[in-house]
mmCIF file of C-alpha atoms in Angstrom:
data_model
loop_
_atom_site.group_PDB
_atom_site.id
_atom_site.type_symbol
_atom_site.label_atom_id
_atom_site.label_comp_id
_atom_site.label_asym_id
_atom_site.label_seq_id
_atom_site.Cartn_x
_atom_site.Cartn_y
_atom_site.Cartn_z
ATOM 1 C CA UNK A 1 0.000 0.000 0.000
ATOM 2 C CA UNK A 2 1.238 3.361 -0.430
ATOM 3 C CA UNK A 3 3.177 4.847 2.360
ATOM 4 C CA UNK A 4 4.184 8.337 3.242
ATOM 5 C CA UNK A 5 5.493 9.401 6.469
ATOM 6 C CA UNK A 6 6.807 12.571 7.566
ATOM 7 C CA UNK A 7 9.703 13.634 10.072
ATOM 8 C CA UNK A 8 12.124 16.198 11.169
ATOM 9 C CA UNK A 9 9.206 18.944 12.731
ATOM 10 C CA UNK A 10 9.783 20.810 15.672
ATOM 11 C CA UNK A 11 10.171 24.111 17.087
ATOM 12 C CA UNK A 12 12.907 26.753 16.384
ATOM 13 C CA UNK A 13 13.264 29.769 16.606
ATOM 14 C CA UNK A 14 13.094 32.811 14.158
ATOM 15 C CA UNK A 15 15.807 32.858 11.520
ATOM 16 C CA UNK A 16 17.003 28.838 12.541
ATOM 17 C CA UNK A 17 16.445 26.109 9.935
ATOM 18 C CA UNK A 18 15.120 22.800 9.877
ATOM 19 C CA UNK A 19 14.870 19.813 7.653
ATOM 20 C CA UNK A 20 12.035 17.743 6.770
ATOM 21 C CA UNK A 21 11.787 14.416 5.581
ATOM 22 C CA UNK A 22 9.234 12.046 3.773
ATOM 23 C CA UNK A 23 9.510 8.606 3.319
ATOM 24 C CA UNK A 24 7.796 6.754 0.670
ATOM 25 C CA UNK A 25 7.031 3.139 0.059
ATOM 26 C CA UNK A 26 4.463 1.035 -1.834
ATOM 27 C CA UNK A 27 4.459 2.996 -5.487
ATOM 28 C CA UNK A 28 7.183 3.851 -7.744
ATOM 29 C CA UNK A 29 8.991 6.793 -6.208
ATOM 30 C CA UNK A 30 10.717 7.681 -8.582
ATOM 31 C CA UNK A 31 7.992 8.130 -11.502
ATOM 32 C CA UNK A 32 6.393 10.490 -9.509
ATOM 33 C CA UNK A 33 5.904 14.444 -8.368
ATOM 34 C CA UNK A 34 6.359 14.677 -4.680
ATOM 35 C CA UNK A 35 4.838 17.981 -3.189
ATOM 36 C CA UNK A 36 5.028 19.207 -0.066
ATOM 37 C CA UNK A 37 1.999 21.567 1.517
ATOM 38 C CA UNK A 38 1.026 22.808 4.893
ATOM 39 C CA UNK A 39 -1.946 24.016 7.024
ATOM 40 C CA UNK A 40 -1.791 26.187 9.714
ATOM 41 C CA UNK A 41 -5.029 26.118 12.353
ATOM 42 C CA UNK A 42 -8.047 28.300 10.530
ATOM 43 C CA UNK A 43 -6.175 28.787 7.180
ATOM 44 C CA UNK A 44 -6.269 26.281 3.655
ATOM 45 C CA UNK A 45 -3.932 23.962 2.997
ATOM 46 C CA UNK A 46 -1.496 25.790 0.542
ATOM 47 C CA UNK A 47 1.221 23.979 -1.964
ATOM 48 C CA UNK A 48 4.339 24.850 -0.804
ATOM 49 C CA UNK A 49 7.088 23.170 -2.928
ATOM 50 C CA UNK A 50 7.070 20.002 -5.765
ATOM 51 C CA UNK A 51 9.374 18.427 -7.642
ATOM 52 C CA UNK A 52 8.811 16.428 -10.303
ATOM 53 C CA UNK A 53 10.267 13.137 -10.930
ATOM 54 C CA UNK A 54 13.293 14.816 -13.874
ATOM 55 C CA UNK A 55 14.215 17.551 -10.752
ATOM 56 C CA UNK A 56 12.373 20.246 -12.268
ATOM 57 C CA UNK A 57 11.345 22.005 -9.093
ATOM 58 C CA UNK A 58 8.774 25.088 -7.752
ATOM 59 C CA UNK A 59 7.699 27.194 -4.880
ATOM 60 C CA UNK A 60 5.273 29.163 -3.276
ATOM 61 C CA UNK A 61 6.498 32.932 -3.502
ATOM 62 C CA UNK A 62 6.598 32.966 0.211
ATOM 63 C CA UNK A 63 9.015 30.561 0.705
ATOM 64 C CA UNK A 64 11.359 30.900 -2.660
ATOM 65 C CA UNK A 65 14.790 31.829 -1.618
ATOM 66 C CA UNK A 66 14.507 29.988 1.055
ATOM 67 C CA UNK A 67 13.050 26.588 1.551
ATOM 68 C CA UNK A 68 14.670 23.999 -1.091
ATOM 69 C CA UNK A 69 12.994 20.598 -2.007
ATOM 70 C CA UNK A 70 15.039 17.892 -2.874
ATOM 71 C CA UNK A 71 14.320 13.791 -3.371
ATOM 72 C CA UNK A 72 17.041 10.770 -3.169
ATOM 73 C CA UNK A 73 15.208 8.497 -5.752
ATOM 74 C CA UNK A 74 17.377 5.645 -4.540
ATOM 75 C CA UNK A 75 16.136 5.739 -1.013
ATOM 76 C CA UNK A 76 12.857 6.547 -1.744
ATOM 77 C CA UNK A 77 12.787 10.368 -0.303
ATOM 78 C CA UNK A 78 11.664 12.987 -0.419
ATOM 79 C CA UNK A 79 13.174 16.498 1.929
ATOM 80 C CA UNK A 80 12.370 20.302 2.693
ATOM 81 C CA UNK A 81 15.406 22.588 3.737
ATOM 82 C CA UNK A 82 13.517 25.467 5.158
ATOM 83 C CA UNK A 83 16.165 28.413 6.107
ATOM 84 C CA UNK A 84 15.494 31.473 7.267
ATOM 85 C CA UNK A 85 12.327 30.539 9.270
ATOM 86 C CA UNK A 86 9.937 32.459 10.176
ATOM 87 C CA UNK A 87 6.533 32.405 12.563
ATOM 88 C CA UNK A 88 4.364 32.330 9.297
ATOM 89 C CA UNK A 89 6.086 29.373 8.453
ATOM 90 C CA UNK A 90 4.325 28.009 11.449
ATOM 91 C CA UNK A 91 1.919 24.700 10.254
ATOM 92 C CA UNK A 92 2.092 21.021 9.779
ATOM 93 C CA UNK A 93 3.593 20.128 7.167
ATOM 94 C CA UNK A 94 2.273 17.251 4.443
ATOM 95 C CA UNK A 95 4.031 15.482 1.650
ATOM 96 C CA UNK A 96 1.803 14.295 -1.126
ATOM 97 C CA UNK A 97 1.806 12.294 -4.168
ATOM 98 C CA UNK A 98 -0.732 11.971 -6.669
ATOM 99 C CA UNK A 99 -0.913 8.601 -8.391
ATOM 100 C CA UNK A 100 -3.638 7.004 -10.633
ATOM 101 C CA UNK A 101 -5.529 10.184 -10.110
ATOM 102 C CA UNK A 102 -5.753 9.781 -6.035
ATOM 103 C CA UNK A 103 -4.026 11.661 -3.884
ATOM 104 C CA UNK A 104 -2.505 10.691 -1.048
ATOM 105 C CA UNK A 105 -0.968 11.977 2.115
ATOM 106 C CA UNK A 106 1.245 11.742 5.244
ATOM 107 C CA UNK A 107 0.505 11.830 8.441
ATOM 108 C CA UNK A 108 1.757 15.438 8.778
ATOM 109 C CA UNK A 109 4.512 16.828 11.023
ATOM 110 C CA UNK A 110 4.206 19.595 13.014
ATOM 111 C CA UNK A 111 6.813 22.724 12.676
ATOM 112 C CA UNK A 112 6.791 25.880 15.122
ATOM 113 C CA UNK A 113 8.483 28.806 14.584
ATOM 114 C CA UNK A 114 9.205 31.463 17.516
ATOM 115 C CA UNK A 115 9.609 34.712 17.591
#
């Protein structure tokens, strides 16, 4: 079945970096876009980065310049570098795959910025 699971959330503090992770399993990683979103508490979930399976990559104008998606097709994963944090950056973050025209999601993983 497909798998994705997230890691790496926490809190930091404003300015400080963190790196999340997504592991995938059940599907063919490799042939597919990974995207990551996230949803803070009262607000729509919002596409924050993809990449698509060649490397090609985008990003929500709010965090180009300084989150950077990346995937290790060999291990089946999937990252966010996210530099330069800030407390809008404060949400739970989701990777997400669409295959065979269903999407599917992680668990989430929670990431709190302070100010």
């Amino acid at each position: 079945q497909v798998q994705l699971v997230e890691s790496g959330g926490g809190l930091v503090q404003a300015g400080g970096s963190l790196r999340l992770s997504c592991a995938a399993s059940g599907f063919t990683f490799s042939s597919y876009a990974m995207s990551w979103f996230r949803q803070a508490p009262g607000k729509q979930r919002e596409l924050v980065a993809a990449i698509i399976s060649g490397g090609y990559r985008n990003y929500a104008d709010s965090v180009k310049g300084r989150f950077t998606i990346s995937r290790d097709n060999a291990k089946n994963l999937v990252y966010l570098q996210m530099n330069s944090l800030k407390p809008e950056d404060t949400a739970v973050y989701y990777c997400s795959t669409i295959i065979a025209g269903r999407g599917y999601w992680g668990q989430g993983t929670q990431v709190t910025v302070s100010s």
